[in-house]
Amino acid sequence: MSINLNKKKTHEYFMRLALQQANKVLGNTKENPAVGCVLTKNNNVVYAGHTSINGRPHAEQNVLRNYNKDFKNTSLYVTLEPCSNFGKTPPCANLIIKKKIKNVYFSIKDPDTRSFNKSTKEFRKKKINAKHGFLTKNIKSFYRSYTKSRKGILPFVTVKLAISKDFYTINKKKNQWITNEYSRGRVHLMRSEHDCIITSSKTVLRDDPKMTCRVDGLGNKSPTIIVLDSKLQITAKSFILKNAKNIKTIILYNSINEKKIKSLKKRGVKFYKISRNADGNLNLLETLLLLKKIGFSRIFVESGINLITSFLKKNLVDDFKLFISNNKLRKNGSGNAKNVLNKFLKNKKFNKDTINLCGDALKTYKLQ
């Protein structure tokens, strides 16, 4: 693949290819960032790769160890500053130096203090041309969750809500969807980009959802399922619990039911006890702190309007994904969200964008 553009356009072009690589594993790299990497020679892509599932090996290692030709006059494009610290794997900066890469271009500096601004200094000592600042707006947005996880104590939370044109969240007609197949497909993609899904026992009891990725190519990217179930009301007949040996499932509870816990543990379900708020519901801040502690950094909330409202009230939402059907439910609708949306979203100066999904609309609000 060869291009003939000015230098800035060239760098941006290859960085976009690197970002495409990173997108392939977003939400599937555990505590490590999803990084994309492209190796070029004479303005030709000679190898490309990304961080492995579960976070190791890193993108640079996957590219540089698998490219088995001459590295002379090669350039490396990386979405994030290469790591320079010894962790569970050696620093990627050392491997880049060892391979004698001529140029290293990355977009933004690593917010992890162990690596921040360190690799560039090492590269320049070895007379490797190192520059950053390419496609920064796009890539800073891409790394919002990683930056939050490195600089803060809470994970990144995305909330999804689907409503009819007249604001209802539930279709009372059995097995009838609110939104169209394109919206539902987008939800499956969103699930694949997060490492866990939070839902409520109320949603499980009412809808018996699967909460898996059922789009071709994403079947192996279904995230861990977290059920908030204060009183352990979930039944063993639910699909989520029947499927717990295939998809990791965690129940957060408060009231103890030793018999039910023992029974469900045999299916592979894990349990964590969480305190209650004054309103009797599980403490959401404590919930997020626990999930961050046990390794989750990108959380997707799929539930009814009550739990979503609680997340909004506590200011715990980073991205709000609102799917709006082109159809009204009228007498077949329940769970009206109009007041909640007016209170938390209307006339607020959020960053937002809208996508047309063949009649449905997807509005994304960046709340933090």
GROMACS .gro file of C-alpha atoms in nm:
model
  368
    1MET     CA    1   0.000   0.000   0.000
    2SER     CA    2   0.177   0.317  -0.114
    3ILE     CA    3   0.067   0.677  -0.090
    4ASN     CA    4   0.195   1.007  -0.221
    5LEU     CA    5   0.083   1.279   0.018
    6ASN     CA    6   0.249   1.553   0.217
    7LYS     CA    7   0.414   1.447   0.541
    8LYS     CA    8   0.133   1.546   0.776
    9LYS     CA    9  -0.128   1.367   0.565
   10THR     CA   10   0.099   1.065   0.542
   11HIS     CA   11   0.141   1.046   0.919
   12GLU     CA   12  -0.233   1.089   0.976
   13TYR     CA   13  -0.313   0.821   0.719
   14PHE     CA   14  -0.095   0.560   0.884
   15MET     CA   15  -0.212   0.665   1.231
   16ARG     CA   16  -0.572   0.606   1.119
   17LEU     CA   17  -0.471   0.255   1.015
   18ALA     CA   18  -0.316   0.205   1.359
   19LEU     CA   19  -0.637   0.331   1.522
   20GLN     CA   20  -0.838   0.082   1.317
   21GLN     CA   21  -0.618  -0.191   1.460
   22ALA     CA   22  -0.672  -0.066   1.816
   23ASN     CA   23  -1.049  -0.060   1.762
   24LYS     CA   24  -1.045  -0.434   1.700
   25VAL     CA   25  -0.967  -0.508   2.065
   26LEU     CA   26  -1.132  -0.218   2.249
   27GLY     CA   27  -1.273  -0.350   2.576
   28ASN     CA   28  -1.089  -0.682   2.546
   29THR     CA   29  -0.744  -0.599   2.686
   30LYS     CA   30  -0.822  -0.597   3.061
   31GLU     CA   31  -0.615  -0.336   3.249
   32ASN     CA   32  -0.393  -0.268   2.949
   33PRO     CA   33  -0.488  -0.018   2.677
   34ALA     CA   34  -0.604  -0.129   2.334
   35VAL     CA   35  -0.316  -0.021   2.112
   36GLY     CA   36  -0.280  -0.034   1.735
   37CYS     CA   37   0.051  -0.047   1.554
   38VAL     CA   38   0.154  -0.017   1.188
   39LEU     CA   39   0.504  -0.079   1.049
   40THR     CA   40   0.591   0.098   0.722
   41LYS     CA   41   0.880   0.103   0.480
   42ASN     CA   42   0.910   0.346   0.190
   43ASN     CA   43   0.552   0.460   0.258
   44ASN     CA   44   0.423   0.103   0.234
   45VAL     CA   45   0.253  -0.087   0.513
   46VAL     CA   46   0.459  -0.400   0.572
   47TYR     CA   47   0.294  -0.523   0.892
   48ALA     CA   48   0.011  -0.424   1.126
   49GLY     CA   49  -0.116  -0.550   1.459
   50HIS     CA   50  -0.278  -0.471   1.790
   51THR     CA   51  -0.269  -0.561   2.157
   52SER     CA   52  -0.362  -0.924   2.213
   53ILE     CA   53  -0.686  -1.029   2.382
   54ASN     CA   54  -0.648  -0.993   2.761
   55GLY     CA   55  -0.373  -0.735   2.714
   56ARG     CA   56  -0.057  -0.929   2.628
   57PRO     CA   57   0.156  -0.931   2.420
   58HIS     CA   58   0.147  -0.559   2.348
   59ALA     CA   59   0.083  -0.430   1.996
   60GLU     CA   60   0.445  -0.336   1.928
   61GLN     CA   61   0.562  -0.683   2.030
   62ASN     CA   62   0.306  -0.850   1.807
   63VAL     CA   63   0.425  -0.648   1.508
   64LEU     CA   64   0.801  -0.645   1.564
   65ARG     CA   65   0.835  -1.010   1.663
   66ASN     CA   66   0.627  -1.134   1.372
   67TYR     CA   67   0.776  -0.922   1.095
   68ASN     CA   68   1.070  -1.135   0.985
   69LYS     CA   69   1.232  -0.912   0.723
   70ASP     CA   70   1.486  -0.630   0.725
   71PHE     CA   71   1.398  -0.341   0.960
   72LYS     CA   72   1.628  -0.093   0.789
   73ASN     CA   73   1.456   0.244   0.720
   74THR     CA   74   1.128   0.132   0.877
   75SER     CA   75   0.884   0.357   1.061
   76LEU     CA   76   0.649   0.256   1.339
   77TYR     CA   77   0.311   0.420   1.394
   78VAL     CA   78   0.157   0.357   1.737
   79THR     CA   79  -0.166   0.500   1.879
   80LEU     CA   80  -0.014   0.537   2.227
   81GLU     CA   81   0.336   0.612   2.352
   82PRO     CA   82   0.528   0.280   2.371
   83CYS     CA   83   0.574   0.155   2.726
   84SER     CA   84   0.918   0.196   2.882
   85ASN     CA   85   0.868   0.020   3.216
   86PHE     CA   86   0.928  -0.340   3.317
   87GLY     CA   87   0.600  -0.504   3.415
   88LYS     CA   88   0.476  -0.853   3.331
   89THR     CA   89   0.650  -0.806   2.995
   90PRO     CA   90   0.970  -0.621   2.897
   91PRO     CA   91   0.933  -0.260   2.772
   92CYS     CA   92   0.822  -0.218   2.412
   93ALA     CA   93   1.067   0.073   2.385
   94ASN     CA   94   1.357  -0.169   2.434
   95LEU     CA   95   1.235  -0.394   2.152
   96ILE     CA   96   1.195  -0.094   1.920
   97ILE     CA   97   1.552   0.010   1.995
   98LYS     CA   98   1.677  -0.345   1.946
   99LYS     CA   99   1.513  -0.368   1.603
  100LYS     CA  100   1.673  -0.034   1.507
  101ILE     CA  101   1.353   0.126   1.385
  102LYS     CA  102   1.436   0.455   1.212
  103ASN     CA  103   1.123   0.656   1.304
  104VAL     CA  104   0.866   0.617   1.578
  105TYR     CA  105   0.542   0.816   1.551
  106PHE     CA  106   0.276   0.799   1.819
  107SER     CA  107  -0.035   1.002   1.888
  108ILE     CA  108  -0.051   1.078   2.261
  109LYS     CA  109   0.167   1.026   2.565
  110ASP     CA  110   0.082   0.740   2.797
  111PRO     CA  111  -0.110   0.872   3.103
  112ASP     CA  112   0.045   0.589   3.305
  113THR     CA  113   0.314   0.765   3.511
  114ARG     CA  114   0.547   0.466   3.471
  115SER     CA  115   0.580   0.541   3.100
  116PHE     CA  116   0.473   0.905   3.055
  117ASN     CA  117   0.717   1.085   2.824
  118LYS     CA  118   0.997   0.837   2.893
  119SER     CA  119   1.028   0.636   2.572
  120THR     CA  120   1.088   0.946   2.357
  121LYS     CA  121   1.396   1.031   2.562
  122GLU     CA  122   1.526   0.675   2.523
  123PHE     CA  123   1.466   0.679   2.149
  124ARG     CA  124   1.650   1.004   2.099
  125LYS     CA  125   1.948   0.877   2.297
  126LYS     CA  126   1.970   0.598   2.040
  127LYS     CA  127   1.925   0.847   1.751
  128ILE     CA  128   1.578   0.719   1.666
  129ASN     CA  129   1.355   0.993   1.532
  130ALA     CA  130   1.056   1.009   1.770
  131LYS     CA  131   0.755   1.239   1.730
  132HIS     CA  132   0.404   1.253   1.870
  133GLY     CA  133   0.085   1.456   1.822
  134PHE     CA  134  -0.079   1.290   1.522
  135LEU     CA  135  -0.457   1.251   1.502
  136THR     CA  136  -0.474   1.356   1.868
  137LYS     CA  137  -0.842   1.457   1.880
  138ASN     CA  138  -0.960   1.116   1.758
  139ILE     CA  139  -0.720   0.918   1.970
  140LYS     CA  140  -0.772   1.117   2.290
  141SER     CA  141  -1.140   1.039   2.251
  142PHE     CA  142  -1.062   0.672   2.191
  143TYR     CA  143  -0.853   0.656   2.511
  144ARG     CA  144  -1.099   0.836   2.739
  145SER     CA  145  -1.168   0.518   2.934
  146TYR     CA  146  -0.801   0.423   2.962
  147THR     CA  147  -0.706   0.775   3.074
  148LYS     CA  148  -0.978   0.770   3.338
  149SER     CA  149  -0.867   0.430   3.467
  150ARG     CA  150  -0.508   0.551   3.499
  151LYS     CA  151  -0.581   0.889   3.655
  152GLY     CA  152  -0.889   0.813   3.865
  153ILE     CA  153  -1.030   0.555   4.099
  154LEU     CA  154  -1.345   0.471   3.904
  155PRO     CA  155  -1.396   0.274   3.584
  156PHE     CA  156  -1.546   0.424   3.267
  157VAL     CA  157  -1.923   0.380   3.253
  158THR     CA  158  -2.136   0.375   2.938
  159VAL     CA  159  -2.513   0.363   2.980
  160LYS     CA  160  -2.744   0.247   2.702
  161LEU     CA  161  -3.114   0.321   2.686
  162ALA     CA  162  -3.362   0.241   2.410
  163ILE     CA  163  -3.687   0.438   2.385
  164SER     CA  164  -3.982   0.463   2.150
  165LYS     CA  165  -4.060   0.789   1.973
  166ASP     CA  166  -4.300   0.864   2.258
  167PHE     CA  167  -4.030   0.795   2.525
  168TYR     CA  168  -4.136   0.448   2.646
  169THR     CA  169  -3.867   0.200   2.752
  170ILE     CA  170  -4.078  -0.115   2.763
  171ASN     CA  171  -4.294  -0.271   2.493
  172LYS     CA  172  -4.575  -0.452   2.675
  173LYS     CA  173  -4.631  -0.677   2.374
  174LYS     CA  174  -4.446  -0.999   2.450
  175ASN     CA  175  -4.119  -1.052   2.260
  176GLN     CA  176  -4.157  -0.724   2.071
  177TRP     CA  177  -3.856  -0.497   2.029
  178ILE     CA  178  -3.862  -0.119   2.065
  179THR     CA  179  -3.585  -0.048   1.813
  180ASN     CA  180  -3.496  -0.195   1.474
  181GLU     CA  181  -3.239  -0.462   1.385
  182TYR     CA  182  -2.970  -0.203   1.304
  183SER     CA  183  -2.996  -0.050   1.650
  184ARG     CA  184  -2.985  -0.395   1.809
  185GLY     CA  185  -2.679  -0.486   1.604
  186ARG     CA  186  -2.508  -0.169   1.725
  187VAL     CA  187  -2.581  -0.271   2.084
  188HIS     CA  188  -2.407  -0.605   2.026
  189LEU     CA  189  -2.105  -0.414   1.895
  190MET     CA  190  -2.108  -0.190   2.202
  191ARG     CA  191  -2.114  -0.494   2.430
  192SER     CA  192  -1.807  -0.631   2.258
  193GLU     CA  193  -1.622  -0.305   2.333
  194HIS     CA  194  -1.670  -0.331   2.710
  195ASP     CA  195  -1.528  -0.577   2.958
  196CYS     CA  196  -1.848  -0.617   3.160
  197ILE     CA  197  -2.221  -0.545   3.149
  198ILE     CA  198  -2.418  -0.432   3.453
  199THR     CA  199  -2.785  -0.518   3.469
  200SER     CA  200  -3.042  -0.558   3.746
  201SER     CA  201  -3.222  -0.866   3.873
  202LYS     CA  202  -3.545  -0.683   3.790
  203THR     CA  203  -3.444  -0.669   3.423
  204VAL     CA  204  -3.341  -1.035   3.428
  205LEU     CA  205  -3.667  -1.145   3.587
  206ARG     CA  206  -3.879  -0.936   3.347
  207ASP     CA  207  -3.699  -0.991   3.015
  208ASP     CA  208  -3.473  -1.297   3.065
  209PRO     CA  209  -3.207  -1.132   2.841
  210LYS     CA  210  -2.900  -1.308   2.701
  211MET     CA  211  -2.662  -1.009   2.725
  212THR     CA  212  -2.423  -1.171   2.477
  213CYS     CA  213  -2.269  -1.060   2.146
  214ARG     CA  214  -2.466  -1.234   1.875
  215VAL     CA  215  -2.320  -1.073   1.564
  216ASP     CA  216  -2.095  -1.267   1.327
  217GLY     CA  217  -1.734  -1.223   1.431
  218LEU     CA  218  -1.814  -1.104   1.785
  219GLY     CA  219  -1.927  -1.429   1.941
  220ASN     CA  220  -1.605  -1.465   2.140
  221LYS     CA  221  -1.621  -1.109   2.275
  222SER     CA  222  -1.920  -1.133   2.505
  223PRO     CA  223  -1.829  -0.945   2.826
  224THR     CA  224  -1.866  -1.057   3.186
  225ILE     CA  225  -2.221  -1.013   3.316
  226ILE     CA  226  -2.273  -0.832   3.647
  227VAL     CA  227  -2.618  -0.866   3.805
  228LEU     CA  228  -2.718  -0.625   4.084
  229ASP     CA  229  -2.944  -0.838   4.300
  230SER     CA  230  -2.968  -0.703   4.654
  231LYS     CA  231  -3.212  -0.967   4.779
  232LEU     CA  232  -3.091  -1.255   4.558
  233GLN     CA  233  -3.421  -1.274   4.372
  234ILE     CA  234  -3.276  -1.401   4.042
  235THR     CA  235  -3.396  -1.749   3.950
  236ALA     CA  236  -3.183  -2.041   3.838
  237LYS     CA  237  -3.407  -2.071   3.531
  238SER     CA  238  -3.279  -1.744   3.380
  239PHE     CA  239  -3.071  -1.772   3.064
  240ILE     CA  240  -2.784  -1.578   3.220
  241LEU     CA  241  -2.745  -1.831   3.502
  242LYS     CA  242  -2.794  -2.131   3.273
  243ASN     CA  243  -2.515  -1.989   3.056
  244ALA     CA  244  -2.284  -1.895   3.344
  245LYS     CA  245  -2.029  -2.163   3.258
  246ASN     CA  246  -1.989  -2.009   2.912
  247ILE     CA  247  -2.001  -1.640   3.004
  248LYS     CA  248  -1.842  -1.527   3.330
  249THR     CA  249  -2.120  -1.412   3.562
  250ILE     CA  250  -2.102  -1.216   3.888
  251ILE     CA  251  -2.386  -1.138   4.128
  252LEU     CA  252  -2.361  -0.845   4.367
  253TYR     CA  253  -2.596  -0.888   4.663
  254ASN     CA  254  -2.667  -0.785   5.021
  255SER     CA  255  -2.921  -1.025   5.174
  256ILE     CA  256  -2.763  -1.365   5.233
  257ASN     CA  257  -2.926  -1.684   5.102
  258GLU     CA  258  -2.667  -1.953   5.168
  259LYS     CA  259  -2.856  -2.226   4.983
  260LYS     CA  260  -2.896  -2.021   4.663
  261ILE     CA  261  -2.538  -1.896   4.673
  262LYS     CA  262  -2.404  -2.249   4.716
  263SER     CA  263  -2.619  -2.377   4.431
  264LEU     CA  264  -2.521  -2.103   4.187
  265LYS     CA  265  -2.152  -2.124   4.274
  266LYS     CA  266  -2.160  -2.476   4.131
  267ARG     CA  267  -2.253  -2.316   3.798
  268GLY     CA  268  -1.947  -2.092   3.817
  269VAL     CA  269  -2.125  -1.779   3.940
  270LYS     CA  270  -1.918  -1.552   4.164
  271PHE     CA  271  -2.064  -1.344   4.447
  272TYR     CA  272  -1.964  -1.019   4.616
  273LYS     CA  273  -2.152  -0.856   4.901
  274ILE     CA  274  -2.225  -0.484   4.865
  275SER     CA  275  -2.374  -0.245   5.121
  276ARG     CA  276  -2.707  -0.073   5.067
  277ASN     CA  277  -2.789   0.296   5.035
  278ALA     CA  278  -3.055   0.469   5.243
  279ASP     CA  279  -3.306   0.387   4.968
  280GLY     CA  280  -3.240   0.015   5.014
  281ASN     CA  281  -3.060  -0.035   4.682
  282LEU     CA  282  -2.702  -0.148   4.637
  283ASN     CA  283  -2.443   0.126   4.673
  284LEU     CA  284  -2.339   0.210   4.316
  285LEU     CA  285  -2.017   0.390   4.409
  286GLU     CA  286  -1.906   0.090   4.614
  287THR     CA  287  -2.007  -0.132   4.322
  288LEU     CA  288  -1.788   0.056   4.075
  289LEU     CA  289  -1.494   0.066   4.315
  290LEU     CA  290  -1.519  -0.312   4.357
  291LEU     CA  291  -1.540  -0.373   3.983
  292LYS     CA  292  -1.234  -0.155   3.923
  293LYS     CA  293  -1.047  -0.345   4.196
  294ILE     CA  294  -1.120  -0.684   4.040
  295GLY     CA  295  -1.003  -0.571   3.697
  296PHE     CA  296  -1.287  -0.403   3.504
  297SER     CA  297  -1.225  -0.065   3.342
  298ARG     CA  298  -1.497  -0.031   3.072
  299ILE     CA  299  -1.849  -0.091   3.202
  300PHE     CA  300  -2.168  -0.109   2.998
  301VAL     CA  301  -2.499  -0.059   3.178
  302GLU     CA  302  -2.806  -0.226   3.023
  303SER     CA  303  -3.109  -0.216   3.246
  304GLY     CA  304  -3.441  -0.052   3.314
  305ILE     CA  305  -3.502   0.316   3.369
  306ASN     CA  306  -3.479   0.295   3.751
  307LEU     CA  307  -3.119   0.174   3.768
  308ILE     CA  308  -3.016   0.409   3.485
  309THR     CA  309  -3.171   0.700   3.675
  310SER     CA  310  -2.970   0.604   3.983
  311PHE     CA  311  -2.645   0.609   3.784
  312LEU     CA  312  -2.735   0.953   3.645
  313LYS     CA  313  -2.829   1.093   3.987
  314LYS     CA  314  -2.495   0.984   4.131
  315ASN     CA  315  -2.308   1.142   3.837
  316LEU     CA  316  -2.145   0.808   3.754
  317VAL     CA  317  -2.207   0.808   3.377
  318ASP     CA  318  -1.936   0.896   3.125
  319ASP     CA  319  -2.115   0.816   2.798
  320PHE     CA  320  -2.490   0.796   2.752
  321LYS     CA  321  -2.610   0.606   2.444
  322LEU     CA  322  -2.972   0.683   2.360
  323PHE     CA  323  -3.144   0.477   2.090
  324ILE     CA  324  -3.466   0.639   1.966
  325SER     CA  325  -3.712   0.436   1.760
  326ASN     CA  326  -3.901   0.595   1.474
  327ASN     CA  327  -4.220   0.432   1.604
  328LYS     CA  328  -4.455   0.515   1.889
  329LEU     CA  329  -4.579   0.254   2.137
  330ARG     CA  330  -4.877   0.448   2.271
  331LYS     CA  331  -5.093   0.217   2.488
  332ASN     CA  332  -4.843  -0.069   2.445
  333GLY     CA  333  -4.566   0.130   2.615
  334SER     CA  334  -4.459   0.160   2.978
  335GLY     CA  335  -4.164   0.294   3.171
  336ASN     CA  336  -4.171   0.648   3.027
  337ALA     CA  337  -3.827   0.812   3.031
  338LYS     CA  338  -3.926   1.163   2.927
  339ASN     CA  339  -3.888   1.323   3.270
  340VAL     CA  340  -3.552   1.156   3.334
  341LEU     CA  341  -3.411   1.259   2.996
  342ASN     CA  342  -3.538   1.615   3.036
  343LYS     CA  343  -3.380   1.641   3.378
  344PHE     CA  344  -3.039   1.502   3.294
  345LEU     CA  345  -2.991   1.571   2.923
  346LYS     CA  346  -3.218   1.845   2.789
  347ASN     CA  347  -3.058   2.187   2.735
  348LYS     CA  348  -2.726   2.069   2.878
  349LYS     CA  349  -2.405   2.160   2.696
  350PHE     CA  350  -2.270   1.811   2.643
  351ASN     CA  351  -2.059   1.687   2.356
  352LYS     CA  352  -2.300   1.480   2.153
  353ASP     CA  353  -2.345   1.329   1.810
  354THR     CA  354  -2.629   1.158   1.626
  355ILE     CA  355  -2.621   0.858   1.392
  356ASN     CA  356  -2.909   0.752   1.167
  357LEU     CA  357  -2.971   0.378   1.190
  358CYS     CA  358  -3.216   0.328   0.903
  359GLY     CA  359  -3.494   0.519   1.077
  360ASP     CA  360  -3.382   0.484   1.437
  361ALA     CA  361  -3.149   0.746   1.583
  362LEU     CA  362  -2.851   0.687   1.810
  363LYS     CA  363  -2.755   0.987   2.020
  364THR     CA  364  -2.430   0.978   2.215
  365TYR     CA  365  -2.385   1.218   2.505
  366LYS     CA  366  -2.039   1.257   2.657
  367LEU     CA  367  -2.132   1.354   3.010
  368GLN     CA  368  -1.781   1.365   3.154
   0.00000   0.00000   0.00000
